[in-house]
XYZ file of C-alpha atoms in Angstrom:
405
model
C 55.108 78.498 6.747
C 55.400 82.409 6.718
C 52.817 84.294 8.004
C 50.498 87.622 7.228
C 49.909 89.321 10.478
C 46.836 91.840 10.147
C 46.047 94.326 12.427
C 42.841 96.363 13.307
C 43.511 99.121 15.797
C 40.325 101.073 17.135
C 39.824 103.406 19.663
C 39.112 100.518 22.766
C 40.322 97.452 20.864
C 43.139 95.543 19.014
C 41.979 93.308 16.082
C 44.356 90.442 14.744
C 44.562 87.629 12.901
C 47.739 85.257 11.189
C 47.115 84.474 8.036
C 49.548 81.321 6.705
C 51.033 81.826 3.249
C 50.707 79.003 0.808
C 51.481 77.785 -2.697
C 51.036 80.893 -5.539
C 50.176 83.601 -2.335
C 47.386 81.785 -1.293
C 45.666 82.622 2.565
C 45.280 80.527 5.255
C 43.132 81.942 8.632
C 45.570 80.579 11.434
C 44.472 82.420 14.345
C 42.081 85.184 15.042
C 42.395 87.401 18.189
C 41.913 90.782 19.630
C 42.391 93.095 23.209
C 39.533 94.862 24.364
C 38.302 97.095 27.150
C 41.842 99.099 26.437
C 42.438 101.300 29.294
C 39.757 100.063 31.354
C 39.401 96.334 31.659
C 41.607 94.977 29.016
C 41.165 91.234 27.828
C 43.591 89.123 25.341
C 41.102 86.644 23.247
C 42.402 84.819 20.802
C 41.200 80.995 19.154
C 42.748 79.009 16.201
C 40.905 78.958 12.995
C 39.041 75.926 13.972
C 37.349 77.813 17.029
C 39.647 76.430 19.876
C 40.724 78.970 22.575
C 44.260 79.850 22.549
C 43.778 82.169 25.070
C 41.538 84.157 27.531
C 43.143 86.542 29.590
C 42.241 89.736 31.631
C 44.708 92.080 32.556
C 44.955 95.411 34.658
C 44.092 98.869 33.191
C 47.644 99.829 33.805
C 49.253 97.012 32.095
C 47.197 97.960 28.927
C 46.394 101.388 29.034
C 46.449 102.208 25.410
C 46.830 100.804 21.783
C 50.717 100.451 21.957
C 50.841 98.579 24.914
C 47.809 96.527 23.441
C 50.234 95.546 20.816
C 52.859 94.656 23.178
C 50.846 92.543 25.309
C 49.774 90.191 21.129
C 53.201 90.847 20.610
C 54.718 88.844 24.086
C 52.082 86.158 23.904
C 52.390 85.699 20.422
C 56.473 84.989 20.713
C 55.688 82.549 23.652
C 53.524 80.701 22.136
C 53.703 80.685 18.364
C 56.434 79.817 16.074
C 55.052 81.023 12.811
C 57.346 83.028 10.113
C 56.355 86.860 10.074
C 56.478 87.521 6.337
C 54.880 91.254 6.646
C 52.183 93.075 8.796
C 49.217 94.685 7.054
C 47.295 96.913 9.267
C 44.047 98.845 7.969
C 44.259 102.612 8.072
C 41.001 104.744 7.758
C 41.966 108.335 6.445
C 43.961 107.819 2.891
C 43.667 111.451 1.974
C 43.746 112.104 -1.573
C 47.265 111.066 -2.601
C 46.196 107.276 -1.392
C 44.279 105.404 -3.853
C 45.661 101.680 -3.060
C 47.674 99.813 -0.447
C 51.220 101.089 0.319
C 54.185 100.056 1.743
C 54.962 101.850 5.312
C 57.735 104.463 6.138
C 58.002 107.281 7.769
C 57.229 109.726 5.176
C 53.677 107.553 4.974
C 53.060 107.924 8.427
C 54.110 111.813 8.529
C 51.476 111.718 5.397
C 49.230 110.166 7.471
C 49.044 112.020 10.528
C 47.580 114.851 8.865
C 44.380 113.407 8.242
C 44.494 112.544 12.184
C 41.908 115.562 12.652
C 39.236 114.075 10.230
C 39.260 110.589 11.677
C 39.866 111.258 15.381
C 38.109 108.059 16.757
C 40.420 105.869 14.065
C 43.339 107.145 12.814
C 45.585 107.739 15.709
C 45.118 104.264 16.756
C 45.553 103.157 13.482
C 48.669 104.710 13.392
C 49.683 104.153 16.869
C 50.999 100.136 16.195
C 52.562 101.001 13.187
C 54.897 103.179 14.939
C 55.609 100.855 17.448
C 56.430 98.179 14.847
C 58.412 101.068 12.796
C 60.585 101.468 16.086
C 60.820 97.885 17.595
C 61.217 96.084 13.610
C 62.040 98.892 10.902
C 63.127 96.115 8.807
C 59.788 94.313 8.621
C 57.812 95.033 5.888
C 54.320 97.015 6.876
C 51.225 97.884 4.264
C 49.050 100.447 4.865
C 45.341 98.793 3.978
C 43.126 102.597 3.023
C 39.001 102.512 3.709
C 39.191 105.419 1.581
C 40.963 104.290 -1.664
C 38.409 101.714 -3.174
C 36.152 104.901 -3.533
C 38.961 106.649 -5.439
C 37.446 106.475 -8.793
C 34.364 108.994 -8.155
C 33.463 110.899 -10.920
C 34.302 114.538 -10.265
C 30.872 115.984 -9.885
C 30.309 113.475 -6.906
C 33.422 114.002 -5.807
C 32.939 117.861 -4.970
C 31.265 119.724 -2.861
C 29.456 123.103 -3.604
C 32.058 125.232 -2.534
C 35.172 127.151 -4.018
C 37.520 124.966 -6.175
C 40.339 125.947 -4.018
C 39.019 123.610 -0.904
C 39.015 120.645 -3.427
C 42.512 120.601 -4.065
C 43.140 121.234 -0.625
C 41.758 118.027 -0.068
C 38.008 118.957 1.245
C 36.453 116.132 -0.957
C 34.176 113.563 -0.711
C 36.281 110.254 -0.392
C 33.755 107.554 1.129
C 34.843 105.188 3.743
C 34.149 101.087 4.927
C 35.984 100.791 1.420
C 37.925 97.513 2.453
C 34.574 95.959 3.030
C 33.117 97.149 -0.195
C 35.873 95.672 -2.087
C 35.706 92.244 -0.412
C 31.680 92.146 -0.993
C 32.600 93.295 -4.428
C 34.954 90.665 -4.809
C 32.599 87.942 -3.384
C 29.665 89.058 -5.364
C 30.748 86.914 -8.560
C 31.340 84.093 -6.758
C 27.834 84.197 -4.165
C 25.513 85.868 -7.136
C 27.119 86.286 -10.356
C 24.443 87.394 -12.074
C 24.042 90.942 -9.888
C 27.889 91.069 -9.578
C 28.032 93.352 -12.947
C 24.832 95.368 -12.387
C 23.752 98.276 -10.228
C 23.844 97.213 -6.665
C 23.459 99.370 -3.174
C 25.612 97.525 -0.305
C 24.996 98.790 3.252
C 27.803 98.226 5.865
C 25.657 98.164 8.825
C 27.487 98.048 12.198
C 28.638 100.774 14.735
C 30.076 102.157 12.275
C 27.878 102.533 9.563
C 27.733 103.662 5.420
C 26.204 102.683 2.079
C 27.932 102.127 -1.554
C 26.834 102.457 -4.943
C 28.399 99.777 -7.043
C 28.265 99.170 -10.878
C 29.890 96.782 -12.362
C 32.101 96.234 -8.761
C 33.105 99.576 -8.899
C 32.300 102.645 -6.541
C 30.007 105.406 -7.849
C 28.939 106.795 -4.619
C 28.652 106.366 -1.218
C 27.175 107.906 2.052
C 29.977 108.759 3.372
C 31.990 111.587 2.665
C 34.948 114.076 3.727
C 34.891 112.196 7.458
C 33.148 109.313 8.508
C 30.722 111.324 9.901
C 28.308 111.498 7.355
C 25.372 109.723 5.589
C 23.303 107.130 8.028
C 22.933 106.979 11.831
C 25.493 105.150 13.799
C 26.328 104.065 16.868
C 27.567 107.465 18.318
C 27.807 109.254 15.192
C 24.593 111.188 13.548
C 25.206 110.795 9.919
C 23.860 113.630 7.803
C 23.799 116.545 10.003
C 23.046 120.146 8.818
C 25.664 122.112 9.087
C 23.500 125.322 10.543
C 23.128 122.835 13.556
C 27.190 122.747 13.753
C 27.031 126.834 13.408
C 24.534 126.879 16.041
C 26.384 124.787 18.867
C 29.262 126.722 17.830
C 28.039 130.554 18.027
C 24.733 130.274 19.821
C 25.014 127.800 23.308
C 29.287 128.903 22.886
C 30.372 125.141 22.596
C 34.251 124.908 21.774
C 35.160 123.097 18.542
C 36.418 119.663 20.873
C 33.255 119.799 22.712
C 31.408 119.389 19.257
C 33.771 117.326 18.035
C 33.426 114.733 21.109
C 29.612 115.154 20.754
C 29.494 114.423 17.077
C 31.707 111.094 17.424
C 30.695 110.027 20.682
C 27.862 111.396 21.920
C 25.389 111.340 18.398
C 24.018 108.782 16.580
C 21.881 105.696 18.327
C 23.392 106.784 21.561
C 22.308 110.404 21.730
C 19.046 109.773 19.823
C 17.883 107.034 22.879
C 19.734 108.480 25.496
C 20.258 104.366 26.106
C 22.606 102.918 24.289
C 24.652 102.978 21.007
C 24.506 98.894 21.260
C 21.520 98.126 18.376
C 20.848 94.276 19.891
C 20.246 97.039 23.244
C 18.140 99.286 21.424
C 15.264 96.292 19.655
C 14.927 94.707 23.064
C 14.248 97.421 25.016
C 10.848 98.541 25.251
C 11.663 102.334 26.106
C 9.657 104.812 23.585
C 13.447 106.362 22.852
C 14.738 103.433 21.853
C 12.222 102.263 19.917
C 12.571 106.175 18.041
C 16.392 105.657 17.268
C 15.620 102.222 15.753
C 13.346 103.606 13.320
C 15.181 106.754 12.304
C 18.161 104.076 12.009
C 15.662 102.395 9.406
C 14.016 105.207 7.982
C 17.416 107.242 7.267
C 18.961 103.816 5.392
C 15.662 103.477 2.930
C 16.194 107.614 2.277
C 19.605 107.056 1.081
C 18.430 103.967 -0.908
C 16.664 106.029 -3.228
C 19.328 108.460 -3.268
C 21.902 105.664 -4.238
C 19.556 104.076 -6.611
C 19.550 107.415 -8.205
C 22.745 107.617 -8.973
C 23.156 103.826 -10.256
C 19.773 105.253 -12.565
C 17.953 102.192 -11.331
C 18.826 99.026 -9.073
C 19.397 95.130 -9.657
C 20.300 94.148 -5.793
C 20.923 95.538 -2.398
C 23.384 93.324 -0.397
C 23.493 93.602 3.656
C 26.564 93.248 5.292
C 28.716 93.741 8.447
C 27.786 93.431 12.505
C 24.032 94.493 12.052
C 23.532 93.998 8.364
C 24.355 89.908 9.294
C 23.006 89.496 12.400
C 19.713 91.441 12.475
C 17.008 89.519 10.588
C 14.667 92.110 12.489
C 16.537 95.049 10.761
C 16.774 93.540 7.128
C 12.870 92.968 7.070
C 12.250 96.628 8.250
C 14.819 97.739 5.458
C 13.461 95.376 3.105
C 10.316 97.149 3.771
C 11.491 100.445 2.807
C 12.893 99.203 -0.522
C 9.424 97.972 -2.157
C 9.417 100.760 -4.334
C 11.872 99.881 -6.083
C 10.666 96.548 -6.695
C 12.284 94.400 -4.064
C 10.222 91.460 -2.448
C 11.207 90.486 0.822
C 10.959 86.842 1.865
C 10.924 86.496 5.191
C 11.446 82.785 5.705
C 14.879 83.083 3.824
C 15.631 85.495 5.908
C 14.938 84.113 9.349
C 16.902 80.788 7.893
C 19.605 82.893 7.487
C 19.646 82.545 3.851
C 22.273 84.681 1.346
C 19.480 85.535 -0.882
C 16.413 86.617 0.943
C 14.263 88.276 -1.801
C 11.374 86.150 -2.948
C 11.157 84.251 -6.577
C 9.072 87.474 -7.849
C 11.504 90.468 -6.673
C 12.574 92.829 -9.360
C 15.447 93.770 -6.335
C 17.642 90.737 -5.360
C 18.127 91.065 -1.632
C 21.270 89.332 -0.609
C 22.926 88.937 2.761
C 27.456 88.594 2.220
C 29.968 88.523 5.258
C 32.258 90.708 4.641
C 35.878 89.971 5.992
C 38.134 93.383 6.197
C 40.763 91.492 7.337
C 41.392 88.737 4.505
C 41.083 92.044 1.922
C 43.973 93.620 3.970
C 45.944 90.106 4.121
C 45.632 89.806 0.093
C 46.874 93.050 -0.327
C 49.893 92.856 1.613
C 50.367 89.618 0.688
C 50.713 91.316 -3.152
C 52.557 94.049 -1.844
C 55.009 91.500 -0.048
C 55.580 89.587 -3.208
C 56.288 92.622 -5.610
C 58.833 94.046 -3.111
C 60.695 90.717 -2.971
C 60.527 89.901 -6.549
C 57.310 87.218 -6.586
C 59.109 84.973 -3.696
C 59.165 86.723 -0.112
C 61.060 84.992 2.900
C 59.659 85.162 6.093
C 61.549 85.939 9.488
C 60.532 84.396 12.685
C 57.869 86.141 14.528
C 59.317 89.008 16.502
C 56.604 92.026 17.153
């Protein structure tokens, strides 16, 4: 069987996951895996799609001391122990810039296109980047996609598109371009199937994890999101403070003499539920912990997200459903009431025994709001698009090689 291999590069960890190729492009979830604690206390995890362990293995900070090396170390184990058919690798790239607006196949022009976004995703994009040139080097002649969070927001009108600032900046590139998008287009892409009769209406869907952003979706299409020229914007994250004003950025700048990488490092690192609690950036951390500062980032975590409802629900000009999704948005029955809460203006009517079940639709009989709860799964969206991409460049029948990375 030929294989998908999809990888998820972040600044500490190595996502991946084989996908098996069937019949017509159809997926298969063989094996799911990642390395984490990169450069400190790095681990290989990896189970079979049926939840057995394949493997649990620490290693030293010096064997794995960054995201190459993390690749190196899936790489061995993966030609020890597997036999699978590498078909293509499809990796998920933050920053598409504005030439970007779907999935492309990887060169080195891409990746020289690439790296210049490298300054407005500094916690992502050079680790995205980093295995793909590692693959480019060790395998040029296996075929790599380039999977964009930015591109499903591509077709923004213009006015929400710009900022208020000289025309020239736009087409420099200083837009709003939204990010999260490969999890907006898989929850767009499941909403059909889970609740087809919100799927073509006006519907808010919150990615709520570390990372963290809202989308504005009519008809399954982006209108607007939270998010804009960096993923620094919009809601509270884990380490990242979401709308800021920029006087504050002025301020650290020309008044207490910070240098720009001092507020850069503060604003991605430093910011968001971390700074605000002085605790943690770990929301499961933050709920249990009786501290008065935790309990403060928790609710301007909540109180931000029901703001930028109404702003969102604005710009849909009403609102059928609002879908949670992602680490927190999934997991957090706690969080969805308190959101749920903050959306019974706008007619939503929260049922909480649906919700602590664990229910997909946890809005009662009588809500004017559907309230839906939908997994996303960035990684499948990334395998079906290289999969796609794999089967146009070999003329609708791709042959694999034998797994080599």
């Amino acid at each position: 069987m030929e294989t998908i291999l999809v990888v998820n590069a972040g600044s500490s960890s190595v996502k991946f996951q084989i996908f098996g190729v069937e019949e017509a492009g159809a997926l298969q979830r063989l094996i799911r895996g990642q390395v984490d604690g990169i450069g400190s206390r790095p681990r290989l995890v990896a189970r079979s799609n049926d939840g057995t362990s394949l493997i649990e293995r620490s290693c030293g900070s010096d064997e794995v001391p960054d995201v190459a090396a993390a690749i190196d170390t899936v790489g061995t184990w993966l030609r020890k122990t597997q036999t699978f058919k590498l078909a293509a690798v499809g990796h998920r790239v933050v920053h598409g810039g504005p030439a970007y607006d779907r999935p492309v196949v990887i060169d080195q022009g891409a990746v020289a296109n690439l790296e210049r976004y490298i300054s407005l995703a500094p916690l992502h994009q050079p680790n995205n980047l980093a295995p793909i040139r590692a693959l480019l080097k060790g395998r040029p002649d296996l075929l790599q996609v380039a999977c964009f969070d930015t591109a499903f927001h591509h077709g923004h009108s213009a006015v929400a598109d710009h900022f208020a600032i000289p025309e020239r900046y736009y087409a420099e590139g200083v837009r709003r371009y939204g990010f999260h998008g490969l999890s907006y287009e898989y929850v767009a892409g499941r909403l059909p199937q889970v609740a087809p009769d919100i799927a073509g209406g006006r519907v808010i869907v919150a990615h709520l994890g570390s990372g963290a952003s809202m989308c504005a979706l009519s008809n399954g299409r982006s209108v607007e999101s939270t998010m804009g020229f960096t993923a620094l914007d919009g809601i509270p994250m884990g380490t990242r403070p979401g709308q800021i004003d920029p006087g504050v950025l002025l301020y650290l700048l020309t008044e207490k003499g910070m240098e720009p990488a001092a507020v850069r490092d503060l604003l991605y690192r430093d910011s968001g539920l971390k700074g605000l609690s002085g605790i943690s950036s770990d929301m499961r951390e933050l709920q249990s912990n009786p501290d008065p500062r935790a309990m403060l980032a928790v609710d301007h975590f909540v109180y931000r997200i029901g703001l930028n409802a109404g702003m969102l629900a604005a710009a849909l000009g009403g609102l059928d459903a609002f879908v949670f999704t992602a680490g927190v948005g999934e997991n957090s029955p706690v969080i969805r009431a308190r959101i749920a809460e903050k959306l019974a203006w706008l007619g939503a009517r929260f049922d909480p025994e649906a919700n602590a079940n664990g229910n997909s639709r946890i809005s009662g009989a009588d809500s004017q709001v559907a309230l839906m709860v939908v997994p996303t799964d960035e990684e499948l969206m990334i395998a079906q698009h290289t999969v796609a991409l794999l089967s146009e460049q070999s003329g609708g029948g791709a042959t694999g090689q034998r797994l080599a990375v």
